Coordinates of C-alpha atoms in Angstrom, one line a residue:
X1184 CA 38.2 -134.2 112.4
X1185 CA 36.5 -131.6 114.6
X1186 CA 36.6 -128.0 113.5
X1187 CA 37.2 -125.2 115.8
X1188 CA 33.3 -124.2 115.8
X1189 CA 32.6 -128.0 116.8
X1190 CA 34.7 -128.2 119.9
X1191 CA 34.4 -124.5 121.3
X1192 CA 31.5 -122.3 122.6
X1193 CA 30.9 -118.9 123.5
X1194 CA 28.6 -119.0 127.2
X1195 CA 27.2 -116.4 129.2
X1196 CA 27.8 -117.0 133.0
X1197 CA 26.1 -113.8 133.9
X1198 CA 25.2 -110.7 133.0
X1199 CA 28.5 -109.3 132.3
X1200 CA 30.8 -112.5 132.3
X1201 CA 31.1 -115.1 129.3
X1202 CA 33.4 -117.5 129.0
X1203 CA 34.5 -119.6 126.3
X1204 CA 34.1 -124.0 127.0
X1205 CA 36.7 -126.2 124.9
X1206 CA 34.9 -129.5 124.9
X1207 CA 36.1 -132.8 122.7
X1208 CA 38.6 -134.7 121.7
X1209 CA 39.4 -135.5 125.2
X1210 CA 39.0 -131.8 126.9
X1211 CA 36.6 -130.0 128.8
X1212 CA 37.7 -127.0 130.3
X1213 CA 36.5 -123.2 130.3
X1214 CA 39.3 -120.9 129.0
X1215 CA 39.2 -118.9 132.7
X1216 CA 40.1 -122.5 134.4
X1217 CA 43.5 -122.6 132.3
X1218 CA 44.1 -119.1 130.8
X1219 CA 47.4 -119.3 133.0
X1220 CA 48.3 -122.8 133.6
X1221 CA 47.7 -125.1 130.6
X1222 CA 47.7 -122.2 127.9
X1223 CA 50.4 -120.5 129.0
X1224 CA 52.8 -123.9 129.0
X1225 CA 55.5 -124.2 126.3
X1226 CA 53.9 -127.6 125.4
X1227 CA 50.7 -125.4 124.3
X1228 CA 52.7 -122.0 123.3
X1229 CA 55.3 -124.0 120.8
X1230 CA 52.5 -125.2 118.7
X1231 CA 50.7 -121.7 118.4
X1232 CA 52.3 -120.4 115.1
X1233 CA 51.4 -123.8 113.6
X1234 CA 48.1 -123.5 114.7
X1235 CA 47.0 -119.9 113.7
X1236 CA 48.6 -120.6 110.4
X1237 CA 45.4 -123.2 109.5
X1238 CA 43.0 -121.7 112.0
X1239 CA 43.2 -117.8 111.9
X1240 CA 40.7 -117.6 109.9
X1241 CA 38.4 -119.5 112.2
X1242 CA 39.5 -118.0 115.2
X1243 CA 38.6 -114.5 114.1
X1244 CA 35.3 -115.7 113.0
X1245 CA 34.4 -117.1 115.9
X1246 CA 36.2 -114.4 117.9
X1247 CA 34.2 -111.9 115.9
X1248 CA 30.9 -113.7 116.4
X1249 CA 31.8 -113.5 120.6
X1250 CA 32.1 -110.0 119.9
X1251 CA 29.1 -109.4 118.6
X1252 CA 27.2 -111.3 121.2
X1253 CA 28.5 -109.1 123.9
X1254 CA 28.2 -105.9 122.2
X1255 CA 24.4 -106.0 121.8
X1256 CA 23.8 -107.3 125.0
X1257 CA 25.3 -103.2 125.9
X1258 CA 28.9 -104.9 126.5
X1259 CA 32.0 -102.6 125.9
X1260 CA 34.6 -105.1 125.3
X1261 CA 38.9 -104.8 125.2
X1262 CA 40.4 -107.0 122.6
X1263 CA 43.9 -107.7 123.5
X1264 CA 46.2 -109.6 121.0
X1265 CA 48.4 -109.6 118.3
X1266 CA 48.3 -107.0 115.7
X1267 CA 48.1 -109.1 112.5
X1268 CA 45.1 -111.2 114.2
X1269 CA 42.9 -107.9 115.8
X1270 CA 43.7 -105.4 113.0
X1271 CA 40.2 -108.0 111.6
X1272 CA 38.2 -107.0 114.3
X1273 CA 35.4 -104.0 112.6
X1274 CA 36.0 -101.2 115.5
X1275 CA 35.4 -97.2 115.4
X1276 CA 37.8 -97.1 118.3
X1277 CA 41.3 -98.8 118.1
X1278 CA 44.4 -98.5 119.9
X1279 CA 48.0 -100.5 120.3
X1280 CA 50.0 -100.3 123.5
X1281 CA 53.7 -100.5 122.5
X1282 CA 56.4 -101.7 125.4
X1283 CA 59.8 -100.0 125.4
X1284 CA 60.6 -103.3 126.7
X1285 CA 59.5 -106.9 124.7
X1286 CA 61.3 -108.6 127.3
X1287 CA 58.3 -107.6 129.6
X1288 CA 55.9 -109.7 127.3
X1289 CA 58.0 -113.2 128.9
X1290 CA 58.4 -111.7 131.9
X1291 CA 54.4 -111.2 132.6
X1292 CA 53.6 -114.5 131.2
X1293 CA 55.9 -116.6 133.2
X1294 CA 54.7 -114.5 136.4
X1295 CA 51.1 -115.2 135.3
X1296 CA 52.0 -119.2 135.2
X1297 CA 54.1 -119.0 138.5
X1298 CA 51.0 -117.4 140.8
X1299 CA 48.8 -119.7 138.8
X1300 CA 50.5 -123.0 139.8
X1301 CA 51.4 -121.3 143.5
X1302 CA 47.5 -120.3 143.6
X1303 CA 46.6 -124.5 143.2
X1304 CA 48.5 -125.3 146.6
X1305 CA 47.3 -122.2 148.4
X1306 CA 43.7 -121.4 150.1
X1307 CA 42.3 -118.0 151.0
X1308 CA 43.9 -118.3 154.5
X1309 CA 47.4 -118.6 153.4
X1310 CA 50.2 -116.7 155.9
X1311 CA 52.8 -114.8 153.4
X1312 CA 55.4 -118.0 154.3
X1313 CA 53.2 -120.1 152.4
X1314 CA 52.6 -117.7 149.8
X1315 CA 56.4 -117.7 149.4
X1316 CA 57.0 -121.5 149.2
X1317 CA 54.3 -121.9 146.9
X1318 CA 55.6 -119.7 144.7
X1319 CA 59.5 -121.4 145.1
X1320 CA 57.7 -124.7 144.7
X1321 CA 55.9 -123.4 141.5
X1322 CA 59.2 -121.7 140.3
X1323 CA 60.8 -125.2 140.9
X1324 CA 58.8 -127.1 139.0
X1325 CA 58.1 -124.7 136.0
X1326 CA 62.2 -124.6 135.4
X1327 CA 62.3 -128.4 135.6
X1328 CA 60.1 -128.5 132.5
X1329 CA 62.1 -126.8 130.1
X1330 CA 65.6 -127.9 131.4

């Protein structure tokens, strides 16, 4: 079976971007391609918990390694996640944001995975009509999934 390390690589687009490549066992995508589509879809987010519980360990390695990478090229870099998981990343400077509402934490992520799909039928041209069925389409077909 393919680890974690075998099947995921930290890149360097440019000289402030990096990206992270899933390759094998039948993918090949970079995480910015499907950060809101693919990643965000319950068939992805159900298995998570499952996931991190035989992982975690490899994620924050490699996470940490990423970190590193970025920080000496002269890279300040915002870690954003759960507390258990970035409570392991070595920082002088830490911070949480807390939300008076954890409602919101759905809320954003099904916005992000609505203008994701609506951004696949759209082009730079698009009039706000098309914006708006786009966005009904994508609503549309997101509810159909989990009803």
């Amino acid at each position: 079976s393919l680890s974690l390390v075998q099947t995921h690589t930290h890149t360097q687009i440019d000289d402030t971007t990096y990206d992270i490549r899933i390759r094998g066992l039948g993918l090949d995508y970079s995480v910015t391609q499907i950060q809101n589509t693919i990643l965000k879809s319950p068939a992805v987010s159900k298995h998570i918990p499952t996931v991190a519980q035989y992982t975690q360990g490899q994620v924050i390695a490699f996470a940490s390694h990423a970190l590193q990478t970025m920080k000496q090229d002269g890279l300040c870099v915002l870690v954003e996640g759960r507390k258990q998981t970035v409570d392991y990343v070595t920082t002088a400077h830490r911070f949480q944001l807390v939300l008076s509402d954890q409602s919101l934490i759905g809320k954003r992520r099904a916005a992000q995975r609505i203008m994701a799909g609506a951004m696949k039928e759209l082009n730079e041209d698009a009039t706000d009509n098309e914006v708006q069925v786009a966005l009904e389409n994508t609503l549309q077909r997101l509810v159909a999934e989990i009803t």
